Every structure is written in C-alpha cells, then in structure tokens.
mmCIF file of C-alpha atoms and ligand atoms in Angstrom:
data_model
loop_
_atom_site.group_PDB
_atom_site.id
_atom_site.type_symbol
_atom_site.label_atom_id
_atom_site.label_comp_id
_atom_site.label_asym_id
_atom_site.label_seq_id
_atom_site.Cartn_x
_atom_site.Cartn_y
_atom_site.Cartn_z
ATOM 1 C CA MET A 1 -19.876 0.959 9.784
ATOM 2 C CA ASN A 2 -17.681 -1.947 10.867
ATOM 3 C CA ILE A 3 -14.696 -2.701 8.345
ATOM 4 C CA ALA A 4 -11.820 -5.158 7.751
ATOM 5 C CA VAL A 5 -8.395 -4.804 6.456
ATOM 6 C CA ILE A 6 -6.969 -7.784 4.800
ATOM 7 C CA GLY A 7 -3.111 -7.891 5.599
ATOM 8 C CA ALA A 8 -1.007 -6.311 8.144
ATOM 9 C CA GLY A 9 1.974 -5.292 6.732
ATOM 10 C CA THR A 10 3.495 -1.828 5.902
ATOM 11 C CA MET A 11 0.033 -0.607 4.561
ATOM 12 C CA GLY A 12 -2.634 -2.629 6.082
ATOM 13 C CA ASN A 13 -1.552 -1.906 9.846
ATOM 14 C CA GLY A 14 -1.585 2.017 8.427
ATOM 15 C CA ILE A 15 -5.204 1.509 7.238
ATOM 16 C CA ALA A 16 -6.594 -0.073 10.363
ATOM 17 C CA HIS A 17 -4.535 2.654 12.396
ATOM 18 C CA VAL A 18 -6.671 5.497 10.546
ATOM 19 C CA PHE A 19 -9.930 3.823 10.642
ATOM 20 C CA ALA A 20 -9.634 2.852 14.207
ATOM 21 C CA GLN A 21 -8.607 6.225 15.176
ATOM 22 C CA HIS A 22 -11.481 7.734 13.418
ATOM 23 C CA GLY A 23 -14.056 5.637 15.459
ATOM 24 C CA TYR A 24 -14.571 2.806 13.100
ATOM 25 C CA LYS A 25 -14.471 -1.090 14.655
ATOM 26 C CA THR A 26 -11.650 -2.569 12.598
ATOM 27 C CA ASN A 27 -10.902 -6.233 12.194
ATOM 28 C CA LEU A 28 -7.400 -6.652 11.148
ATOM 29 C CA ILE A 29 -6.840 -10.035 9.233
ATOM 30 C CA ASP A 30 -3.562 -11.618 8.080
ATOM 31 C CA ILE A 31 -2.531 -15.608 7.522
ATOM 32 C CA SER A 32 0.601 -14.816 9.342
ATOM 33 C CA SER A 33 0.134 -14.208 13.302
ATOM 34 C CA GLU A 34 3.661 -12.676 13.088
ATOM 35 C CA SER A 35 2.362 -9.959 10.966
ATOM 36 C CA LEU A 36 -0.489 -9.431 12.981
ATOM 37 C CA GLU A 37 1.654 -8.901 16.080
ATOM 38 C CA LYS A 38 3.972 -6.862 14.058
ATOM 39 C CA GLY A 39 1.436 -4.634 12.762
ATOM 40 C CA VAL A 40 -0.390 -3.926 16.020
ATOM 41 C CA ALA A 41 3.210 -3.288 17.555
ATOM 42 C CA THR A 42 3.686 -0.767 14.846
ATOM 43 C CA ILE A 43 0.255 0.962 15.329
ATOM 44 C CA GLY A 44 1.015 1.313 19.125
ATOM 45 C CA LYS A 45 4.423 3.027 18.449
ATOM 46 C CA ASN A 46 2.959 5.225 15.657
ATOM 47 C CA LEU A 47 0.022 6.370 18.175
ATOM 48 C CA ASP A 48 3.026 6.962 20.693
ATOM 49 C CA ARG A 49 4.681 9.407 18.218
ATOM 50 C CA MET A 50 1.436 11.432 17.995
ATOM 51 C CA ILE A 51 0.884 11.539 21.700
ATOM 52 C CA ALA A 52 4.661 12.856 21.969
ATOM 53 C CA LYS A 53 3.574 15.608 19.433
ATOM 54 C CA GLU A 54 0.331 16.392 21.587
ATOM 55 C CA LEU A 55 -1.895 15.454 18.634
ATOM 56 C CA ILE A 56 -3.855 12.876 20.649
ATOM 57 C CA THR A 57 -3.891 11.747 24.219
ATOM 58 C CA ASP A 58 -3.001 8.480 25.750
ATOM 59 C CA ALA A 59 -7.063 7.763 26.103
ATOM 60 C CA ASP A 60 -7.237 8.235 22.569
ATOM 61 C CA LYS A 61 -4.555 5.542 22.124
ATOM 62 C CA GLU A 62 -6.150 3.056 24.095
ATOM 63 C CA SER A 63 -9.701 3.668 22.661
ATOM 64 C CA THR A 64 -7.886 3.401 19.031
ATOM 65 C CA LEU A 65 -6.302 0.058 19.854
ATOM 66 C CA ASN A 66 -9.383 -1.393 21.567
ATOM 67 C CA ARG A 67 -11.201 -0.970 18.407
ATOM 68 C CA ILE A 68 -8.884 -3.446 16.813
ATOM 69 C CA THR A 69 -9.595 -7.213 16.630
ATOM 70 C CA THR A 70 -7.200 -9.355 14.890
ATOM 71 C CA PHE A 71 -8.030 -12.550 12.926
ATOM 72 C CA THR A 72 -5.965 -15.205 10.849
ATOM 73 C CA VAL A 73 -9.122 -16.770 9.446
ATOM 74 C CA LEU A 74 -10.808 -14.590 6.745
ATOM 75 C CA SER A 75 -14.402 -16.315 7.380
ATOM 76 C CA GLU A 76 -14.260 -14.994 10.836
ATOM 77 C CA GLY A 77 -12.905 -11.607 10.298
ATOM 78 C CA VAL A 78 -15.415 -10.575 7.387
ATOM 79 C CA LYS A 79 -18.728 -12.043 8.201
ATOM 80 C CA GLU A 80 -20.380 -8.724 9.806
ATOM 81 C CA VAL A 81 -18.478 -6.060 8.138
ATOM 82 C CA GLN A 82 -19.955 -3.313 5.662
ATOM 83 C CA LEU A 83 -16.515 -2.499 3.779
ATOM 84 C CA VAL A 84 -13.316 -4.662 3.278
ATOM 85 C CA ILE A 85 -10.004 -3.059 2.286
ATOM 86 C CA GLU A 86 -7.688 -5.750 1.094
ATOM 87 C CA ALA A 87 -3.982 -4.406 1.457
ATOM 88 C CA ALA A 88 -2.471 -8.197 0.992
ATOM 89 C CA THR A 89 0.880 -8.838 -1.025
ATOM 90 C CA GLU A 90 0.705 -7.221 -4.350
ATOM 91 C CA ASN A 91 0.123 -10.366 -6.475
ATOM 92 C CA THR A 92 -2.817 -10.701 -9.018
ATOM 93 C CA GLU A 93 -3.334 -14.471 -8.515
ATOM 94 C CA LEU A 94 -3.683 -13.951 -4.747
ATOM 95 C CA LYS A 95 -5.986 -11.030 -4.960
ATOM 96 C CA LEU A 96 -8.081 -12.821 -7.361
ATOM 97 C CA LYS A 97 -8.599 -15.709 -4.863
ATOM 98 C CA ILE A 98 -9.105 -13.377 -1.928
ATOM 99 C CA PHE A 99 -11.961 -11.481 -3.691
ATOM 100 C CA GLY A 100 -13.619 -15.017 -4.987
ATOM 101 C CA GLU A 101 -13.789 -15.909 -1.171
ATOM 102 C CA LEU A 102 -14.713 -12.469 -0.053
ATOM 103 C CA ASP A 103 -17.878 -12.349 -2.533
ATOM 104 C CA THR A 104 -19.008 -15.750 -0.860
ATOM 105 C CA LEU A 105 -18.105 -14.719 2.692
ATOM 106 C CA CYS A 106 -19.307 -11.231 2.971
ATOM 107 C CA PRO A 107 -23.019 -9.837 3.295
ATOM 108 C CA PRO A 108 -24.501 -8.918 -0.532
ATOM 109 C CA ASP A 109 -24.140 -5.197 0.398
ATOM 110 C CA THR A 110 -20.465 -5.033 1.640
ATOM 111 C CA ILE A 111 -18.216 -2.955 -0.695
ATOM 112 C CA LEU A 112 -14.849 -4.654 -1.503
ATOM 113 C CA ALA A 113 -12.125 -2.214 -1.510
ATOM 114 C CA THR A 114 -8.424 -2.893 -2.759
ATOM 115 C CA ASN A 115 -5.496 -1.078 -1.660
ATOM 116 C CA THR A 116 -3.511 -2.242 -4.752
ATOM 117 C CA SER A 117 -0.807 -0.281 -6.578
ATOM 118 C CA SER A 118 -1.590 -1.315 -9.913
ATOM 119 C CA ILE A 119 -3.552 -4.451 -10.631
ATOM 120 C CA SER A 120 -6.680 -3.778 -12.475
ATOM 121 C CA ILE A 121 -9.787 -3.416 -10.228
ATOM 122 C CA THR A 122 -11.954 -4.488 -13.404
ATOM 123 C CA GLN A 123 -9.951 -7.975 -13.308
ATOM 124 C CA ILE A 124 -10.174 -7.830 -9.324
ATOM 125 C CA ALA A 125 -14.102 -7.204 -9.721
ATOM 126 C CA ALA A 126 -14.535 -9.818 -12.239
ATOM 127 C CA ALA A 127 -13.463 -12.311 -9.505
ATOM 128 C CA THR A 128 -16.825 -11.528 -7.843
ATOM 129 C CA LYS A 129 -20.323 -11.351 -8.739
ATOM 130 C CA ARG A 130 -20.594 -7.661 -7.216
ATOM 131 C CA ALA A 131 -18.437 -5.966 -9.832
ATOM 132 C CA ASP A 132 -20.279 -2.559 -9.024
ATOM 133 C CA ARG A 133 -19.440 -2.539 -5.416
ATOM 134 C CA VAL A 134 -15.627 -3.265 -6.084
ATOM 135 C CA ILE A 135 -13.447 -0.189 -6.155
ATOM 136 C CA GLY A 136 -9.710 0.882 -5.775
ATOM 137 C CA MET A 137 -8.936 2.689 -2.378
ATOM 138 C CA HIS A 138 -5.194 3.225 -2.958
ATOM 139 C CA PHE A 139 -3.772 5.068 0.435
ATOM 140 C CA MET A 140 -0.318 6.270 0.364
ATOM 141 C CA ASN A 141 2.598 5.308 2.746
ATOM 142 C CA PRO A 142 2.720 5.883 5.588
ATOM 143 C CA VAL A 143 -1.076 5.939 5.689
ATOM 144 C CA PRO A 144 -1.538 7.884 9.070
ATOM 145 C CA ILE A 145 0.676 10.731 7.676
ATOM 146 C CA MET A 146 -0.143 10.978 4.018
ATOM 147 C CA ASN A 147 -3.118 12.773 2.700
ATOM 148 C CA LEU A 148 -4.099 11.537 -0.507
ATOM 149 C CA VAL A 149 -6.052 8.314 -1.218
ATOM 150 C CA GLU A 150 -6.489 7.651 -5.070
ATOM 151 C CA ILE A 151 -9.692 6.323 -5.551
ATOM 152 C CA ILE A 152 -9.889 4.047 -8.561
ATOM 153 C CA ARG A 153 -13.126 3.184 -10.358
ATOM 154 C CA GLY A 154 -13.169 -0.059 -12.415
ATOM 155 C CA TYR A 155 -15.045 -0.498 -15.636
ATOM 156 C CA ASN A 156 -18.140 -1.571 -13.291
ATOM 157 C CA THR A 157 -18.115 0.388 -10.189
ATOM 158 C CA SER A 158 -21.241 2.201 -9.351
ATOM 159 C CA ASP A 159 -21.694 5.987 -8.751
ATOM 160 C CA LYS A 160 -23.312 5.320 -5.549
ATOM 161 C CA VAL A 161 -20.206 3.018 -4.152
ATOM 162 C CA THR A 162 -17.779 5.818 -5.630
ATOM 163 C CA HIS A 163 -19.486 8.436 -3.776
ATOM 164 C CA THR A 164 -19.647 6.523 -0.695
ATOM 165 C CA ILE A 165 -16.077 5.901 -0.702
ATOM 166 C CA MET A 166 -15.064 9.398 -1.674
ATOM 167 C CA GLU A 167 -16.957 10.668 1.397
ATOM 168 C CA LEU A 168 -15.689 8.053 3.710
ATOM 169 C CA ALA A 169 -12.018 8.740 2.923
ATOM 170 C CA LYS A 170 -13.350 12.677 3.707
ATOM 171 C CA ASN A 171 -14.207 11.521 7.207
ATOM 172 C CA LEU A 172 -10.755 9.877 7.714
ATOM 173 C CA GLY A 173 -9.522 13.359 7.046
ATOM 174 C CA LYS A 174 -8.149 12.116 3.886
ATOM 175 C CA THR A 175 -8.117 14.120 0.259
ATOM 176 C CA PRO A 176 -9.633 11.403 -2.194
ATOM 177 C CA THR A 177 -9.033 11.913 -5.826
ATOM 178 C CA GLU A 178 -10.989 9.787 -8.152
ATOM 179 C CA VAL A 179 -9.040 8.244 -11.122
ATOM 180 C CA ASN A 180 -9.709 5.440 -14.050
ATOM 181 C CA ASP A 181 -8.607 1.993 -14.120
ATOM 182 C CA TYR A 182 -5.442 1.475 -16.175
ATOM 183 C CA PRO A 183 -2.426 -0.186 -15.194
ATOM 184 C CA GLY A 184 -0.666 1.930 -12.341
ATOM 185 C CA PHE A 185 -3.591 4.456 -12.262
ATOM 186 C CA VAL A 186 -1.912 7.828 -11.785
ATOM 187 C CA ALA A 187 0.383 7.613 -8.615
ATOM 188 C CA ASN A 188 2.630 4.809 -9.725
ATOM 189 C CA ARG A 189 2.228 5.502 -13.599
ATOM 190 C CA ILE A 190 4.293 8.550 -13.037
ATOM 191 C CA LEU A 191 6.106 7.618 -9.748
ATOM 192 C CA MET A 192 7.450 3.971 -10.753
ATOM 193 C CA PRO A 193 9.092 5.285 -14.308
ATOM 194 C CA MET A 194 11.300 7.737 -12.206
ATOM 195 C CA ILE A 195 12.390 5.062 -9.477
ATOM 196 C CA ASN A 196 13.120 2.624 -12.164
ATOM 197 C CA GLU A 197 15.107 5.415 -14.181
ATOM 198 C CA ALA A 198 17.048 6.109 -10.834
ATOM 199 C CA ILE A 199 18.020 2.462 -10.466
ATOM 200 C CA GLU A 200 19.088 2.175 -14.038
ATOM 201 C CA THR A 201 21.292 5.567 -13.604
ATOM 202 C CA LEU A 202 22.748 3.442 -10.785
ATOM 203 C CA TYR A 203 23.165 0.468 -12.701
ATOM 204 C CA ASN A 204 24.859 2.321 -15.556
ATOM 205 C CA LYS A 205 27.107 3.697 -13.200
ATOM 206 C CA VAL A 206 26.418 7.407 -13.744
ATOM 207 C CA ALA A 207 26.396 8.142 -10.362
ATOM 208 C CA GLY A 208 26.442 6.330 -6.505
ATOM 209 C CA VAL A 209 23.174 6.028 -4.371
ATOM 210 C CA THR A 210 23.750 9.151 -2.272
ATOM 211 C CA GLU A 211 24.672 11.114 -5.549
ATOM 212 C CA ILE A 212 21.491 10.131 -7.421
ATOM 213 C CA ASP A 213 19.210 10.758 -4.276
ATOM 214 C CA THR A 214 21.070 14.133 -3.405
ATOM 215 C CA VAL A 215 20.178 15.455 -7.039
ATOM 216 C CA MET A 216 16.458 14.744 -6.844
ATOM 217 C CA LYS A 217 16.205 15.841 -3.125
ATOM 218 C CA LEU A 218 18.280 19.317 -3.658
ATOM 219 C CA GLY A 219 17.612 19.741 -7.173
ATOM 220 C CA MET A 220 13.887 18.939 -7.374
ATOM 221 C CA ALA A 221 12.903 19.461 -4.002
ATOM 222 C CA HIS A 222 11.886 16.001 -3.287
ATOM 223 C CA PRO A 223 11.618 15.356 0.301
ATOM 224 C CA MET A 224 13.468 11.828 -0.409
ATOM 225 C CA GLY A 225 15.448 10.566 -3.060
ATOM 226 C CA PRO A 226 14.153 8.111 -5.516
ATOM 227 C CA LEU A 227 16.273 5.278 -4.412
ATOM 228 C CA GLN A 228 15.723 5.863 -0.649
ATOM 229 C CA LEU A 229 11.738 5.836 -1.406
ATOM 230 C CA ALA A 230 11.975 2.591 -3.473
ATOM 231 C CA ASP A 231 13.630 1.056 -0.207
ATOM 232 C CA PHE A 232 10.763 2.526 1.750
ATOM 233 C CA ILE A 233 7.999 1.385 -0.659
ATOM 234 C CA GLY A 234 9.524 -2.403 -0.742
ATOM 235 C CA LEU A 235 11.686 -3.280 -3.913
ATOM 236 C CA ASP A 236 9.111 -6.222 -4.475
ATOM 237 C CA VAL A 237 6.433 -4.071 -4.672
ATOM 238 C CA CYS A 238 8.211 -1.706 -7.013
ATOM 239 C CA LEU A 239 9.183 -4.736 -9.027
ATOM 240 C CA SER A 240 5.403 -5.985 -9.223
ATOM 241 C CA ILE A 241 4.230 -2.473 -10.337
ATOM 242 C CA LEU A 242 6.586 -2.053 -13.151
ATOM 243 C CA ASN A 243 5.665 -5.727 -14.032
ATOM 244 C CA VAL A 244 1.924 -5.121 -14.117
ATOM 245 C CA MET A 245 2.581 -1.936 -16.027
ATOM 246 C CA TYR A 246 4.937 -3.583 -18.578
ATOM 247 C CA ASP A 247 2.238 -6.292 -19.287
ATOM 248 C CA GLY A 248 -0.508 -4.123 -19.443
ATOM 249 C CA PHE A 249 0.696 -1.531 -21.799
ATOM 250 C CA LYS A 250 3.062 -3.960 -23.437
ATOM 251 C CA ASN A 251 5.566 -1.010 -24.054
ATOM 252 C CA PRO A 252 9.307 -1.411 -23.032
ATOM 253 C CA LYS A 253 9.403 1.717 -21.424
ATOM 254 C CA TYR A 254 8.022 0.121 -18.256
ATOM 255 C CA ALA A 255 10.458 -2.941 -18.252
ATOM 256 C CA PRO A 256 12.092 -3.272 -14.832
ATOM 257 C CA CYS A 257 15.741 -2.503 -14.182
ATOM 258 C CA PRO A 258 17.555 -5.994 -14.161
ATOM 259 C CA LEU A 259 19.437 -4.448 -11.226
ATOM 260 C CA LEU A 260 15.882 -4.214 -9.337
ATOM 261 C CA VAL A 261 15.094 -7.812 -10.569
ATOM 262 C CA ASN A 262 18.225 -9.258 -9.095
ATOM 263 C CA MET A 263 17.934 -7.361 -5.522
ATOM 264 C CA VAL A 264 14.301 -8.802 -5.299
ATOM 265 C CA MET A 265 15.809 -12.204 -6.114
ATOM 266 C CA ALA A 266 18.620 -11.940 -3.673
ATOM 267 C CA GLY A 267 15.993 -10.942 -0.823
ATOM 268 C CA LYS A 268 17.194 -7.241 -0.585
ATOM 269 C CA LEU A 269 13.777 -5.764 -0.340
ATOM 270 C CA GLY A 270 14.548 -2.336 1.280
ATOM 271 C CA VAL A 271 13.443 -1.463 4.848
ATOM 272 C CA LYS A 272 11.443 -4.254 5.494
ATOM 273 C CA SER A 273 14.190 -6.685 4.780
ATOM 274 C CA GLY A 274 16.935 -4.621 6.429
ATOM 275 C CA GLU A 275 18.395 -3.914 3.124
ATOM 276 C CA GLY A 276 18.344 -2.288 -0.125
ATOM 277 C CA PHE A 277 20.056 0.502 -1.630
ATOM 278 C CA TYR A 278 20.531 1.393 1.970
ATOM 279 C CA ASP A 279 21.423 -0.523 5.076
ATOM 280 C CA TYR A 280 19.080 -0.417 7.689
ATOM 281 C CA SER A 281 20.603 -3.140 10.152
ATOM 282 C CA THR A 282 21.043 -0.699 12.713
ATOM 283 C CA SER A 283 18.360 1.980 11.931
ATOM 284 C CA ARG A 284 15.266 2.320 9.707
ATOM 285 C CA LYS A 285 16.913 5.632 8.445
ATOM 286 C CA ALA A 286 18.568 5.662 5.104
ATOM 287 C CA GLU A 287 21.846 6.962 6.902
ATOM 288 C CA LYS A 288 24.342 4.094 5.487
ATOM 289 C CA VAL A 289 24.633 3.057 1.844
ATOM 290 C CA SER A 290 24.388 -0.802 1.310
ATOM 291 C CA PRO A 291 27.530 -2.382 1.351
ATOM 292 C CA GLN A 292 26.768 -3.671 -2.164
ATOM 293 C CA PHE A 293 27.103 0.031 -3.465
ATOM 294 C CA SER A 294 29.672 1.661 -1.275
HETATM 295 P P1 NAD B 1 3.490 -6.084 2.960
HETATM 296 O O1 NAD B 1 4.430 -7.017 2.123
HETATM 297 O O2 NAD B 1 4.015 -5.380 3.893
HETATM 298 O O3 NAD B 1 2.458 -6.711 3.293
HETATM 299 C C1 NAD B 1 1.435 -7.909 2.722
HETATM 300 C C2 NAD B 1 0.909 -8.638 3.966
HETATM 301 O O4 NAD B 1 -0.077 -9.316 3.441
HETATM 302 C C3 NAD B 1 1.594 -9.434 4.820
HETATM 303 O O5 NAD B 1 1.734 -9.367 6.074
HETATM 304 C C4 NAD B 1 1.063 -10.790 4.335
HETATM 305 O O6 NAD B 1 1.239 -11.620 5.580
HETATM 306 C C5 NAD B 1 0.037 -10.454 4.346
HETATM 307 N N1 NAD B 1 -0.879 -11.602 3.469
HETATM 308 C C6 NAD B 1 -0.312 -12.300 2.331
HETATM 309 N N2 NAD B 1 -1.268 -13.021 1.849
HETATM 310 C C7 NAD B 1 -2.683 -13.025 2.304
HETATM 311 C C8 NAD B 1 -3.790 -13.690 2.546
HETATM 312 N N3 NAD B 1 -4.112 -14.473 1.593
HETATM 313 N N4 NAD B 1 -4.677 -13.159 3.659
HETATM 314 C C9 NAD B 1 -4.243 -12.377 4.230
HETATM 315 N N5 NAD B 1 -3.263 -11.674 4.623
HETATM 316 C C10 NAD B 1 -2.361 -12.051 3.569
HETATM 317 O O7 NAD B 1 2.848 -5.311 1.749
HETATM 318 P P2 NAD B 1 2.295 -3.880 1.650
HETATM 319 O O8 NAD B 1 3.461 -2.947 1.054
HETATM 320 O O9 NAD B 1 1.557 -3.372 2.830
HETATM 321 O O10 NAD B 1 1.214 -3.873 0.438
HETATM 322 C C11 NAD B 1 0.188 -4.406 0.411
HETATM 323 C C12 NAD B 1 -0.878 -3.791 -0.570
HETATM 324 O O11 NAD B 1 -0.756 -2.250 -0.456
HETATM 325 C C13 NAD B 1 -0.185 -4.315 -1.936
HETATM 326 O O12 NAD B 1 -1.360 -4.468 -2.760
HETATM 327 C C14 NAD B 1 0.404 -2.824 -2.472
HETATM 328 O O13 NAD B 1 0.961 -2.728 -3.792
HETATM 329 C C15 NAD B 1 -0.224 -2.028 -1.884
HETATM 330 N N6 NAD B 1 0.490 -0.560 -1.730
HETATM 331 C C16 NAD B 1 1.523 -0.528 -1.130
HETATM 332 C C17 NAD B 1 2.260 0.631 -0.963
HETATM 333 C C18 NAD B 1 3.744 0.405 -0.357
HETATM 334 O O14 NAD B 1 4.397 1.741 -0.058
HETATM 335 N N7 NAD B 1 4.276 -0.443 0.391
HETATM 336 C C19 NAD B 1 1.689 1.780 -1.045
HETATM 337 C C20 NAD B 1 0.347 1.696 -1.435
HETATM 338 C C21 NAD B 1 -0.250 0.628 -2.071
#
C-alpha cells in the first residue's frame, strides 16, 4: 500500500516516519518547502535517537528515509496512493477544501483519513463523494512513541473501511481504539477541559506555572504537567480544539480561557514558536518559565 501524508508539521512528520519505518512508500506533502525540510530533518533526528537506543540500525534509518518522497503540489503526491492521511493545520475551512480536492485527485477506492483532533469527520466526509471511505485516524504526539490511535467513524464510514484502518494501525505496532464522531471525540473531550482549567487557574493567579504543573505531575502521576503539555501540543491547536467543542456542544464549559486566546494572538504558541508557558529559546525542554509568568 502506498500512502500520502498531508502536512509535514508536528504530527505529519511523525506519521510519515512511522509508516515509512514499517515499509510503506510514503509521500509527504506540504505547501511549505521549509516545513518539508524541517519535517524530514526531524524524522532523521528521531531515527538517530532510535539508533542510539539500539532499537534500529543505520541501515533501517537509511531505508526509512528512502521510502519518503516530498511534494509541494498536492496533485503530484496523491495520484497513486491507496490511503491519504491529512495532518494539515487544524482549520475546518482548510480541511474541507483539501478533502474536496482529494476526492477529485485520488483514485476512487483510495481511503481518505484525517488526523484532526476535533473537527467533525462527518462534516469533512460531506466535502467528498465517498463519505463511506472517509475516517478519522487520530495519532498522538509524539507519533513514533505514543501507542494509541483513536479511530473515529463518521456517520457514513463503512464497516469495511473501519476494519481496514484498525488492522493497518495494528500493523504499525499501535493500539487502535474505535470511537464515534462527536466534537473532540474522546481524547480531547477529556484532555482539553483539563488543560483549559489549568490555564484558567494560572489566569486567576491561584498558582504559578511550575506550581500548577508540579501538582498535576506529582499529585496525579501525570508524566507532564498540563501547561507543559499545552506548550507541547501547540497553544493554537489547543485553542482550535476548544473552539470546535464550544461551537459543537454550545456549552460554556468549553469556552477557551481568555489568557489562551491572548497568547495565541500574541504568537506565543509553545515549543514550536519558542515560547508559551515556558521559554524554549535555549532548549526544547520546559526548564525555564516564560518571562511573562516568572
Ligand atoms: P502544525 O502547525 O505543526 O503543522 C501543520 C502543517 O500543515 C504545516 O507544516 C503547514 O505548512 C501545513 N499545511 C497547511 N496548509 C496546508 C495545505 N493546504 N496543504 C498541505 N500542507 C498544509 O500542526 P500539527 O500540530 O502537526 O497538527 C496537524 C493536525 O494534527 C491538526 O489537525 C491537529 O489538530 C492534529 N493533531 C495535533 C496534535 C498535536 O499534539 N499537535 C495531536 C493530534 C492531532
């Protein structure tokens, strides 16, 4: 099976990495050649880490990278693939546009999957004439390490396509879990209110960044505090997901904290922009609290 991944950002490069490492010829597509270069460099670095841990060999790295071809033009990257996984920016209009184009560009039996964190699979499928072949394949960040893939059935997704994608996820060494299509699905419906509440707690000056994260790490045995996790996911991504749930359920409990909205408008997006709740100007580790909160 040949596959295409759309978007070479945080998630797209991880998805391409995992497919290529498991022997799939993978086309990685992005409108930005800079994103493609960065994405492939990240895959190389992550493979080096696996070599250092003796999980793979130098030859495995080379063959994995050789299976990845990059494209900036969608029509060139998707014409001969059996599966597309879309991992472009979390924006409904953008995804509807991409799926409309994919429907005309891809062979009729190609399965169109999206890695969206929260946008309706049913709505995305409605932009195509193959709603039975559209499905959510929600990988977790970082993709090469995290085991779960949330498989989301849209209203019209067929049993056959769901079965194919569940089996495919297992072939990648992942654990697929099938859920239905409601805003935020399961993972983000539970995670994002917690992250939003942590930001609200900071906004209300109940405690500082380090204190909030320490309480959740040591008190709840979370490997990472919610503010650090928000930085890692991307504050823009967190905001988009909360807005989708807020709009979808019409329930104020999902309203994004004004501090999160302000930080995104100010370009403080977390690790990817160099600053969020923590300062990443010298390291990708959350060692220094952002000057704004220290
Ligand atoms: P990102 O901002 O890191 O990367 C998005 C990439 O999409 C960029 O490289 C951008 O150039 C590219 N892009 C934008 N428009 C495009 C187009 N028309 N064609 C091709 N490429 C295009 O975003 P991300 O964090 O990787 O998120 C991607 C998707 O994965 C989103 O739907 C997001 O909700 C989902 N997701 C994110 C996380 C996370 O932790 N960040 C986890 C699970 C799912």
